[in-house]
Amino acid sequence: MRVTVVGAGILGLAVAARLASRGDDVVVVDKEPDVATHQTGRNSGVIHSGLYYAPGSLKARLGVAGSRSMTAFAREHGVRVDVCGKLVVATSDAEVARLRTLAERGTANGVAGLRWLDPAEARKVEPEVRCVAALHVPPTGIVDYRGVCAVLADQVRSAGGEVRLGTAAVAARTRHDGGPGARVQVRLADGATLVADALVACAGLHADRFARACGVDPGARVVPFRGEYYELAPDAVGLVRGLVYPVPDPRFPFLGVHLTRTLAGGVHAGPNAVLALAREGYRWRDVVPADVADSLRWPGLWRLAARHAVPGAREVARSASRRLFARSVARLVPAVRPQDLVPAPAGVRAQALGRDGRLVDDFLVADGPRQVHVVNAPSPAATASLEIARYVEQRLDATVAAA
Ligand SMILES: Cc1cc2nc3c(=O)[nH]c(=O)nc-3n(C[C@H](O)[C@H](O)[C@H](O)COP(=O)(O)OP(=O)(O)OC[C@H]3O[C@@H](n4cnc5c(N)ncnc54)[C@H](O)[C@@H]3O)c2cc1C
């Protein structure tokens, strides 16, 4: 069948490569001139192991399987990958209790090789870490997600598909009058129309808007949360060997400021989480009034803000102050000083928020007739992308069979 895929981030490309490999005639469109321009090309580059996610959730199921399939894919296709393991460190007794819960979750999710460490054992793994206890997670790795996307785009093209860049999709509608021959018409910003048997949208930061423009209720609003990064200055890079994470606050979907060795041999510190003033607002000065209005009009945002006013204000303060950012990093590795932090490019997370003010924790996919929209695909969706593609394929086949 002929399928239009909107979005050439890792999810759109993974879906497109999967459909093209089974013989579907696939056209991928992305508004940007290159693949992986937004979340995929601006993330921490981590292959997560599946430690954090509620057992039975899509995140747990697809995340654990995805950690294996992404590592194997990178190795098979010569994409840079390093399964270096990570240390999650508890810096207080209260965090030790939460770390135990994480260890139990990881075990329930089937994460292999988890090891509980006392401070001396933790320092054998990461000599500069300060902690009360730590959890060693061997399957965690780092990978070049842009490199993965380049391979996926090649796979689409070599199976006869097309990756059409610099082309925004505006809206779509499914024509029902054709009975079994119903078609999905996707209107493009350049005035052209793509006619296909089905549509898959993986529009990341615009997923909810595009779903609505296609007549599909996304069930939530995407709110953009910027994650700002620093990198360690060259003379401080030796303070971290691999990946060092805090114990996350269970009230939030983000993992907390962590230290991540990069494939280039540097170390990233971050990301924090502040409300962005544009869907693609990578700096405070990036403001799109329509995006701000869109966020503010959503009752869920006010409910969220009322519940988390204090930690939210703390995140904004940390965004403005390198000293406060350094203090968060120094909780994990005390030798890191403010002057060791050099600003690095930020990313923006697309996080779906319910009307009731609850952050949508799991992956969320919405269907329309012959349409599948990935509405919420936060971390670890890059890790899980090859598995999410399989899941989307099944949802697509079901909606096509029903339409
Ligand atoms: C700061 C940060 C750190 C993260 N760290 C990790 C990590 O370490 N490990 C991990 O597994 N995950 C991580 N994630 C999450 C991960 O990056 C995302 O889950 C994943 O990249 C989502 O992929 P995507 O294809 O859905 O979105 P995107 O990569 O954002 O792609 C969506 C694409 O759709 C295009 N698009 C949107 N609207 C239209 C339109 N109307 N017409 C045409 N094109 C359109 C956009 O241009 C974009 O290219 C992180 C995310 C962020 C932001």
Tab-separated table of C-alpha atoms and ligand atoms in Angstrom:
chain	number	residue	atom	x	y	z
A	1	MET	CA	0.000	0.000	0.000
A	2	ARG	CA	1.025	3.623	-0.401
A	3	VAL	CA	1.760	5.402	2.906
A	4	THR	CA	2.585	9.034	3.685
A	5	VAL	CA	4.737	9.477	6.792
A	6	VAL	CA	4.951	12.945	8.336
A	7	GLY	CA	8.157	13.598	10.307
A	8	ALA	CA	11.729	12.554	9.619
A	9	GLY	CA	12.807	12.264	13.211
A	10	ILE	CA	13.829	8.824	14.428
A	11	LEU	CA	10.218	7.618	14.776
A	12	GLY	CA	8.993	8.663	11.331
A	13	LEU	CA	12.088	7.196	9.725
A	14	ALA	CA	11.915	3.954	11.729
A	15	VAL	CA	8.257	3.493	10.736
A	16	ALA	CA	9.007	4.371	7.107
A	17	ALA	CA	11.969	1.970	6.908
A	18	ARG	CA	9.862	-0.815	8.386
A	19	LEU	CA	6.946	-0.266	5.987
A	20	ALA	CA	9.262	0.125	2.981
A	21	SER	CA	11.034	-3.119	3.850
A	22	ARG	CA	7.750	-5.058	3.577
A	23	GLY	CA	7.040	-3.544	0.164
A	24	ASP	CA	4.885	-0.525	0.988
A	25	ASP	CA	5.320	2.525	-1.221
A	26	VAL	CA	6.436	5.173	1.298
A	27	VAL	CA	6.884	8.946	1.095
A	28	VAL	CA	8.298	10.681	4.189
A	29	VAL	CA	7.871	14.453	4.434
A	30	ASP	CA	9.572	16.781	6.901
A	31	LYS	CA	9.401	20.556	7.072
A	32	GLU	CA	13.129	20.842	7.806
A	33	PRO	CA	15.926	20.619	5.238
A	34	ASP	CA	17.566	17.716	7.077
A	35	VAL	CA	16.506	14.619	9.037
A	36	ALA	CA	16.675	14.502	12.865
A	37	THR	CA	16.567	18.300	13.245
A	38	HIS	CA	14.551	18.490	16.452
A	39	GLN	CA	14.285	16.124	19.440
A	40	THR	CA	16.181	13.278	17.812
A	41	GLY	CA	19.219	15.363	16.921
A	42	ARG	CA	19.314	17.239	20.220
A	43	ASN	CA	18.944	14.559	22.859
A	44	SER	CA	21.368	12.984	25.338
A	45	GLY	CA	22.254	10.158	22.956
A	46	VAL	CA	21.563	7.491	25.570
A	47	ILE	CA	20.261	3.981	24.937
A	48	HIS	CA	18.176	3.583	28.073
A	49	SER	CA	17.900	0.169	29.665
A	50	GLY	CA	14.252	0.230	30.812
A	51	LEU	CA	14.880	0.923	34.483
A	52	TYR	CA	12.413	3.697	35.133
A	53	TYR	CA	9.128	2.644	33.585
A	54	ALA	CA	5.987	1.212	35.170
A	55	PRO	CA	5.960	-2.559	34.540
A	56	GLY	CA	3.481	-3.435	31.799
A	57	SER	CA	3.567	0.053	30.252
A	58	LEU	CA	4.474	0.588	26.612
A	59	LYS	CA	7.592	2.408	27.799
A	60	ALA	CA	8.705	-0.644	29.782
A	61	ARG	CA	7.838	-3.183	27.095
A	62	LEU	CA	9.113	-1.295	24.074
A	63	GLY	CA	11.958	0.381	25.998
A	64	VAL	CA	13.593	-2.842	27.193
A	65	ALA	CA	13.207	-4.545	23.808
A	66	GLY	CA	14.318	-1.307	22.131
A	67	SER	CA	17.486	-1.094	24.158
A	68	ARG	CA	18.519	-4.461	22.685
A	69	SER	CA	17.316	-3.791	19.139
A	70	MET	CA	18.876	-0.309	18.975
A	71	THR	CA	22.246	-1.598	20.189
A	72	ALA	CA	22.142	-4.465	17.666
A	73	PHE	CA	21.026	-2.130	14.836
A	74	ALA	CA	23.870	0.307	15.481
A	75	ARG	CA	26.437	-2.503	15.563
A	76	GLU	CA	25.057	-4.109	12.420
A	77	HIS	CA	25.081	-0.849	10.429
A	78	GLY	CA	28.362	0.621	11.655
A	79	VAL	CA	26.763	3.447	13.661
A	80	ARG	CA	28.905	4.550	16.601
A	81	VAL	CA	27.676	2.958	19.842
A	82	ASP	CA	29.255	2.260	23.214
A	83	VAL	CA	27.525	0.138	25.858
A	84	CYS	CA	29.365	1.797	28.729
A	85	GLY	CA	26.833	1.205	31.536
A	86	LYS	CA	25.637	3.816	33.978
A	87	LEU	CA	25.578	4.572	37.657
A	88	VAL	CA	22.422	5.903	39.353
A	89	VAL	CA	23.541	7.489	42.604
A	90	ALA	CA	21.579	8.103	45.795
A	91	THR	CA	22.938	11.038	47.790
A	92	SER	CA	20.615	10.789	50.829
A	93	ASP	CA	18.777	8.101	52.786
A	94	ALA	CA	15.472	9.237	51.244
A	95	GLU	CA	16.957	8.648	47.804
A	96	VAL	CA	18.191	5.187	48.825
A	97	ALA	CA	14.575	4.097	49.359
A	98	ARG	CA	13.621	5.429	45.902
A	99	LEU	CA	16.672	3.800	44.346
A	100	ARG	CA	15.561	0.439	45.784
A	101	THR	CA	12.169	0.937	44.111
A	102	LEU	CA	13.969	1.664	40.839
A	103	ALA	CA	16.058	-1.487	41.200
A	104	GLU	CA	12.864	-3.503	41.755
A	105	ARG	CA	11.254	-1.925	38.686
A	106	GLY	CA	14.314	-2.633	36.601
A	107	THR	CA	14.284	-6.277	37.696
A	108	ALA	CA	10.540	-6.547	36.977
A	109	ASN	CA	11.146	-5.054	33.522
A	110	GLY	CA	13.883	-7.590	32.779
A	111	VAL	CA	16.896	-5.236	32.837
A	112	ALA	CA	19.950	-7.485	32.957
A	113	GLY	CA	22.922	-7.296	35.325
A	114	LEU	CA	21.702	-4.702	37.869
A	115	ARG	CA	24.119	-4.437	40.804
A	116	TRP	CA	23.643	-2.608	44.131
A	117	LEU	CA	26.890	-0.839	45.167
A	118	ASP	CA	28.109	0.680	48.407
A	119	PRO	CA	30.045	3.991	48.164
A	120	ALA	CA	33.466	2.280	47.895
A	121	GLU	CA	32.219	-0.037	45.125
A	122	ALA	CA	30.596	2.922	43.323
A	123	ARG	CA	33.914	4.785	43.370
A	124	LYS	CA	35.574	1.828	41.638
A	125	VAL	CA	33.197	2.495	38.728
A	126	GLU	CA	33.251	6.316	38.976
A	127	PRO	CA	36.096	7.510	41.215
A	128	GLU	CA	34.767	11.070	41.665
A	129	VAL	CA	31.203	10.205	42.602
A	130	ARG	CA	29.796	10.980	46.050
A	131	CYS	CA	26.908	8.817	47.203
A	132	VAL	CA	25.236	6.848	49.971
A	133	ALA	CA	24.529	3.948	47.577
A	134	ALA	CA	24.441	3.407	43.836
A	135	LEU	CA	22.896	1.132	41.235
A	136	HIS	CA	25.084	-0.055	38.382
A	137	VAL	CA	23.144	-0.549	35.124
A	138	PRO	CA	25.370	-2.355	32.604
A	139	PRO	CA	23.117	-2.386	29.466
A	140	THR	CA	22.874	1.431	29.231
A	141	GLY	CA	24.843	2.843	26.326
A	142	ILE	CA	25.417	5.861	24.120
A	143	VAL	CA	24.742	5.985	20.392
A	144	ASP	CA	24.806	8.401	17.480
A	145	TYR	CA	21.063	8.853	16.852
A	146	ARG	CA	21.697	11.119	13.854
A	147	GLY	CA	23.782	8.280	12.404
A	148	VAL	CA	20.908	5.853	13.041
A	149	CYS	CA	18.559	8.232	11.179
A	150	ALA	CA	20.943	8.461	8.217
A	151	VAL	CA	20.894	4.642	7.926
A	152	LEU	CA	17.076	4.507	8.245
A	153	ALA	CA	16.656	7.183	5.535
A	154	ASP	CA	18.987	5.183	3.257
A	155	GLN	CA	16.908	2.070	3.907
A	156	VAL	CA	13.736	3.920	2.888
A	157	ARG	CA	15.344	5.166	-0.327
A	158	SER	CA	16.956	1.881	-1.261
A	159	ALA	CA	13.579	0.112	-0.838
A	160	GLY	CA	12.133	2.537	-3.398
A	161	GLY	CA	10.679	5.091	-0.967
A	162	GLU	CA	11.192	8.839	-0.900
A	163	VAL	CA	12.350	11.197	1.866
A	164	ARG	CA	11.093	14.635	0.876
A	165	LEU	CA	12.711	17.328	3.034
A	166	GLY	CA	11.854	21.024	3.354
A	167	THR	CA	8.148	20.166	2.895
A	168	ALA	CA	5.631	20.878	5.655
A	169	ALA	CA	2.379	18.945	5.844
A	170	VAL	CA	-0.559	21.171	6.696
A	171	ALA	CA	-3.522	18.833	7.151
A	172	ALA	CA	-5.023	15.572	5.968
A	173	ARG	CA	-8.428	14.055	5.443
A	174	THR	CA	-9.609	10.564	4.785
A	175	ARG	CA	-12.122	10.256	1.950
A	176	HIS	CA	-14.736	7.746	2.966
A	177	ASP	CA	-16.730	7.851	-0.252
A	178	GLY	CA	-14.439	5.372	-1.958
A	179	GLY	CA	-15.393	2.381	0.253
A	180	PRO	CA	-12.545	-0.134	0.262
A	181	GLY	CA	-10.553	2.244	-1.920
A	182	ALA	CA	-10.710	5.075	0.646
A	183	ARG	CA	-7.731	7.376	0.385
A	184	VAL	CA	-5.929	9.803	2.658
A	185	GLN	CA	-5.134	13.169	1.115
A	186	VAL	CA	-2.291	15.072	2.770
A	187	ARG	CA	-2.100	18.757	1.909
A	188	LEU	CA	1.425	20.172	1.794
A	189	ALA	CA	2.498	23.771	2.441
A	190	ASP	CA	3.802	24.082	-1.137
A	191	GLY	CA	0.275	23.536	-2.454
A	192	ALA	CA	0.787	19.920	-3.534
A	193	THR	CA	-1.359	17.025	-2.283
A	194	LEU	CA	-0.090	13.544	-1.512
A	195	VAL	CA	-2.672	10.824	-1.980
A	196	ALA	CA	-2.025	7.563	-0.153
A	197	ASP	CA	-3.799	4.567	1.306
A	198	ALA	CA	-2.758	5.550	4.809
A	199	LEU	CA	-1.020	8.206	6.906
A	200	VAL	CA	1.401	7.881	9.806
A	201	ALA	CA	2.321	11.086	11.646
A	202	CYS	CA	5.330	11.321	13.946
A	203	ALA	CA	5.389	15.107	14.194
A	204	GLY	CA	7.087	15.381	17.590
A	205	LEU	CA	6.636	18.875	19.016
A	206	HIS	CA	3.689	19.485	16.643
A	207	ALA	CA	2.042	16.078	17.022
A	208	ASP	CA	-1.150	17.270	18.727
A	209	ARG	CA	-1.723	20.150	16.308
A	210	PHE	CA	-1.171	18.014	13.263
A	211	ALA	CA	-3.508	15.315	14.604
A	212	ARG	CA	-6.225	17.926	15.119
A	213	ALA	CA	-5.606	19.296	11.611
A	214	CYS	CA	-6.282	15.765	10.342
A	215	GLY	CA	-9.548	15.453	12.278
A	216	VAL	CA	-8.086	13.178	14.974
A	217	ASP	CA	-8.489	14.042	18.667
A	218	PRO	CA	-5.027	13.683	20.219
A	219	GLY	CA	-6.489	13.492	23.738
A	220	ALA	CA	-3.792	15.795	25.147
A	221	ARG	CA	-1.803	18.950	24.401
A	222	VAL	CA	1.921	18.887	23.647
A	223	VAL	CA	3.792	21.241	25.950
A	224	PRO	CA	7.411	22.057	25.070
A	225	PHE	CA	9.936	21.659	27.896
A	226	ARG	CA	13.406	22.910	27.058
A	227	GLY	CA	16.340	20.915	28.369
A	228	GLU	CA	19.505	22.983	28.644
A	229	TYR	CA	22.952	21.431	28.603
A	230	TYR	CA	26.480	22.368	29.531
A	231	GLU	CA	29.575	20.449	28.659
A	232	LEU	CA	32.529	19.914	30.928
A	233	ALA	CA	35.587	21.984	30.009
A	234	PRO	CA	38.460	19.831	28.639
A	235	ASP	CA	40.403	19.813	31.918
A	236	ALA	CA	37.321	18.555	33.838
A	237	VAL	CA	36.315	15.806	31.394
A	238	GLY	CA	38.395	13.251	33.300
A	239	LEU	CA	36.066	13.601	36.300
A	240	VAL	CA	33.497	11.307	34.653
A	241	ARG	CA	34.132	7.949	32.986
A	242	GLY	CA	30.651	7.005	31.776
A	243	LEU	CA	27.102	8.015	32.699
A	244	VAL	CA	26.151	9.305	36.148
A	245	TYR	CA	22.466	9.893	36.945
A	246	PRO	CA	20.609	11.098	40.050
A	247	VAL	CA	17.651	9.216	41.496
A	248	PRO	CA	14.721	10.857	39.665
A	249	ASP	CA	11.909	12.591	41.473
A	250	PRO	CA	8.930	10.265	40.847
A	251	ARG	CA	6.565	13.257	40.522
A	252	PHE	CA	8.210	14.322	37.251
A	253	PRO	CA	8.720	12.532	33.962
A	254	PHE	CA	12.275	13.820	33.507
A	255	LEU	CA	15.359	12.103	34.852
A	256	GLY	CA	17.108	15.078	36.455
A	257	VAL	CA	20.408	16.716	35.507
A	258	HIS	CA	22.890	13.964	34.726
A	259	LEU	CA	26.392	13.544	33.348
A	260	THR	CA	26.725	11.771	30.027
A	261	ARG	CA	29.943	10.866	28.288
A	262	THR	CA	29.590	11.567	24.577
A	263	LEU	CA	30.910	9.469	21.708
A	264	ALA	CA	33.306	12.309	20.869
A	265	GLY	CA	34.935	11.883	24.297
A	266	GLY	CA	33.362	14.940	25.969
A	267	VAL	CA	30.922	14.987	28.881
A	268	HIS	CA	27.463	16.621	28.792
A	269	ALA	CA	25.757	17.908	31.934
A	270	GLY	CA	21.994	18.322	31.814
A	271	PRO	CA	19.250	18.610	30.810
A	272	ASN	CA	17.140	20.694	33.174
A	273	ALA	CA	13.459	21.262	32.307
A	274	VAL	CA	11.906	24.706	31.763
A	275	LEU	CA	8.729	25.602	29.867
A	276	ALA	CA	9.822	26.752	26.402
A	277	LEU	CA	8.197	29.860	24.914
A	278	ALA	CA	7.997	28.255	21.468
A	279	ARG	CA	7.474	24.651	20.376
A	280	GLU	CA	11.000	24.815	18.971
A	281	GLY	CA	12.254	27.336	21.532
A	282	TYR	CA	15.883	26.430	22.054
A	283	ARG	CA	16.732	29.732	23.805
A	284	TRP	CA	14.812	32.020	26.167
A	285	ARG	CA	14.690	34.608	23.389
A	286	ASP	CA	12.871	32.198	21.027
A	287	VAL	CA	9.277	33.272	21.581
A	288	VAL	CA	6.328	32.379	19.351
A	289	PRO	CA	3.248	34.141	20.776
A	290	ALA	CA	0.870	31.592	19.215
A	291	ASP	CA	2.763	28.760	20.913
A	292	VAL	CA	2.719	30.546	24.282
A	293	ALA	CA	-1.007	31.257	23.897
A	294	ASP	CA	-1.595	27.636	22.950
A	295	SER	CA	0.120	26.434	26.136
A	296	LEU	CA	-1.595	29.026	28.349
A	297	ARG	CA	-5.054	28.264	26.961
A	298	TRP	CA	-4.735	24.620	27.974
A	299	PRO	CA	-6.303	24.183	31.442
A	300	GLY	CA	-3.900	21.329	32.156
A	301	LEU	CA	-0.941	23.720	32.210
A	302	TRP	CA	-2.481	25.849	34.969
A	303	ARG	CA	-3.280	22.740	36.996
A	304	LEU	CA	0.294	21.509	36.526
A	305	ALA	CA	1.732	24.915	37.481
A	306	ALA	CA	-0.392	25.090	40.624
A	307	ARG	CA	0.852	21.673	41.745
A	308	HIS	CA	4.525	22.235	40.924
A	309	ALA	CA	5.059	25.978	41.390
A	310	VAL	CA	8.082	25.582	43.679
A	311	PRO	CA	10.105	23.018	41.670
A	312	GLY	CA	9.127	24.904	38.493
A	313	ALA	CA	10.533	28.161	39.869
A	314	ARG	CA	13.660	26.288	40.953
A	315	GLU	CA	14.166	25.026	37.385
A	316	VAL	CA	13.850	28.582	36.021
A	317	ALA	CA	16.402	29.835	38.572
A	318	ARG	CA	18.773	27.023	37.635
A	319	SER	CA	18.348	27.934	33.975
A	320	ALA	CA	19.450	31.501	34.732
A	321	SER	CA	22.395	30.607	36.982
A	322	ARG	CA	25.404	28.500	36.058
A	323	ARG	CA	26.278	28.399	39.768
A	324	LEU	CA	22.941	26.697	40.618
A	325	PHE	CA	23.312	24.327	37.664
A	326	ALA	CA	26.823	23.430	38.875
A	327	ARG	CA	25.422	22.781	42.348
A	328	SER	CA	23.043	20.130	40.916
A	329	VAL	CA	25.948	18.503	39.099
A	330	ALA	CA	28.179	18.675	42.188
A	331	ARG	CA	25.594	16.677	44.178
A	332	LEU	CA	26.708	13.758	42.017
A	333	VAL	CA	30.361	14.667	41.390
A	334	PRO	CA	31.533	17.249	43.979
A	335	ALA	CA	34.724	18.133	42.090
A	336	VAL	CA	32.726	19.851	39.299
A	337	ARG	CA	32.892	23.666	39.757
A	338	PRO	CA	30.843	26.381	37.987
A	339	GLN	CA	33.855	27.372	35.883
A	340	ASP	CA	34.060	23.788	34.543
A	341	LEU	CA	30.695	24.217	32.752
A	342	VAL	CA	30.590	25.517	29.184
A	343	PRO	CA	27.137	26.190	27.599
A	344	ALA	CA	26.068	23.612	24.968
A	345	PRO	CA	23.038	23.479	22.595
A	346	ALA	CA	19.652	22.792	24.189
A	347	GLY	CA	16.903	20.372	23.202
A	348	VAL	CA	13.116	20.725	23.584
A	349	ARG	CA	11.040	17.773	24.754
A	350	ALA	CA	7.523	17.269	23.454
A	351	GLN	CA	5.568	16.243	26.536
A	352	ALA	CA	1.843	15.584	26.311
A	353	LEU	CA	-0.234	17.089	29.087
A	354	GLY	CA	-3.795	16.042	29.898
A	355	ARG	CA	-6.620	18.520	30.492
A	356	ASP	CA	-6.507	17.464	34.151
A	357	GLY	CA	-2.904	18.682	34.507
A	358	ARG	CA	-1.365	15.219	34.508
A	359	LEU	CA	1.705	14.670	32.359
A	360	VAL	CA	1.024	11.731	30.072
A	361	ASP	CA	3.572	9.238	31.316
A	362	ASP	CA	3.359	6.515	28.688
A	363	PHE	CA	3.741	6.601	24.931
A	364	LEU	CA	0.432	7.697	23.406
A	365	VAL	CA	-0.783	6.831	19.915
A	366	ALA	CA	-4.112	8.059	18.473
A	367	ASP	CA	-5.901	6.506	15.497
A	368	GLY	CA	-8.191	7.943	12.860
A	369	PRO	CA	-9.537	6.222	9.767
A	370	ARG	CA	-6.423	4.998	7.928
A	371	GLN	CA	-4.369	7.317	10.134
A	372	VAL	CA	-2.024	6.713	13.051
A	373	HIS	CA	-0.643	9.664	15.035
A	374	VAL	CA	2.173	9.275	17.561
A	375	VAL	CA	1.109	11.915	20.074
A	376	ASN	CA	3.409	11.351	23.066
A	377	ALA	CA	6.859	9.914	22.494
A	378	PRO	CA	9.181	11.291	25.150
A	379	SER	CA	12.335	9.545	26.364
A	380	PRO	CA	13.043	6.637	25.909
A	381	ALA	CA	11.345	6.850	22.499
A	382	ALA	CA	14.653	7.190	20.637
A	383	THR	CA	15.889	4.028	22.377
A	384	ALA	CA	12.579	2.285	21.676
A	385	SER	CA	12.142	3.631	18.143
A	386	LEU	CA	12.542	0.347	16.267
A	387	GLU	CA	9.977	-1.291	18.585
A	388	ILE	CA	7.601	1.690	18.393
A	389	ALA	CA	7.793	1.327	14.604
A	390	ARG	CA	6.641	-2.295	14.905
A	391	TYR	CA	3.796	-1.218	17.220
A	392	VAL	CA	2.735	1.591	14.838
A	393	GLU	CA	2.757	-0.854	11.924
A	394	GLN	CA	0.282	-3.081	13.801
A	395	ARG	CA	-1.965	-0.125	14.648
A	396	LEU	CA	-1.824	1.020	11.028
A	397	ASP	CA	-2.779	-2.382	9.654
A	398	ALA	CA	-5.682	-2.539	12.117
A	399	THR	CA	-7.066	0.867	11.152
A	400	VAL	CA	-6.682	0.155	7.427
A	401	ALA	CA	-8.475	-3.180	7.835
A	402	ALA	CA	-11.301	-1.445	9.707
A	403	ALA	CA	-11.722	1.549	7.365
B	1	LIG	C1	16.749	17.114	25.695
B	1	LIG	C2	16.311	15.724	25.324
B	1	LIG	C3	17.023	14.602	25.781
B	1	LIG	C4	16.607	13.323	25.436
B	1	LIG	N1	17.393	12.243	25.738
B	1	LIG	C5	17.047	11.018	25.280
B	1	LIG	C6	17.918	9.904	25.430
B	1	LIG	O1	19.046	10.055	25.895
B	1	LIG	N2	17.497	8.682	25.005
B	1	LIG	C7	16.257	8.494	24.434
B	1	LIG	O2	15.911	7.366	24.115
B	1	LIG	N3	15.429	9.537	24.244
B	1	LIG	C8	15.808	10.786	24.624
B	1	LIG	N4	14.991	11.855	24.379
B	1	LIG	C9	13.720	11.625	23.712
B	1	LIG	C10	13.916	11.412	22.212
B	1	LIG	O3	14.841	12.311	21.669
B	1	LIG	C11	12.552	11.546	21.533
B	1	LIG	O4	11.667	10.677	22.190
B	1	LIG	C12	12.602	11.148	20.060
B	1	LIG	O5	13.643	11.839	19.417
B	1	LIG	C13	11.265	11.446	19.394
B	1	LIG	O6	11.421	11.259	18.012
B	1	LIG	P1	10.338	11.828	17.004
B	1	LIG	O7	10.709	11.328	15.663
B	1	LIG	O8	8.987	11.527	17.544
B	1	LIG	O9	10.450	13.420	17.143
B	1	LIG	P2	11.426	14.506	16.398
B	1	LIG	O10	12.829	14.056	16.387
B	1	LIG	O11	11.145	15.809	17.083
B	1	LIG	O12	10.891	14.524	14.923
B	1	LIG	C14	9.644	15.077	14.554
B	1	LIG	C15	9.810	15.617	13.149
B	1	LIG	O13	8.539	16.014	12.642
B	1	LIG	C16	8.745	17.141	11.824
B	1	LIG	N5	7.459	17.817	11.680
B	1	LIG	C17	6.672	18.306	12.650
B	1	LIG	N6	5.559	18.817	12.137
B	1	LIG	C18	5.631	18.664	10.790
B	1	LIG	C19	4.768	19.011	9.732
B	1	LIG	N7	3.575	19.589	9.912
B	1	LIG	N8	5.165	18.712	8.466
B	1	LIG	C20	6.360	18.100	8.223
B	1	LIG	N9	7.220	17.763	9.232
B	1	LIG	C21	6.847	18.038	10.499
B	1	LIG	C22	9.798	17.938	12.561
B	1	LIG	O14	10.469	18.855	11.706
B	1	LIG	C23	10.710	16.840	13.091
B	1	LIG	O15	11.780	16.585	12.218
B	1	LIG	C24	15.413	13.152	24.695
B	1	LIG	C25	14.700	14.272	24.223
B	1	LIG	C26	15.178	15.537	24.494
B	1	LIG	C27	14.464	16.718	23.903
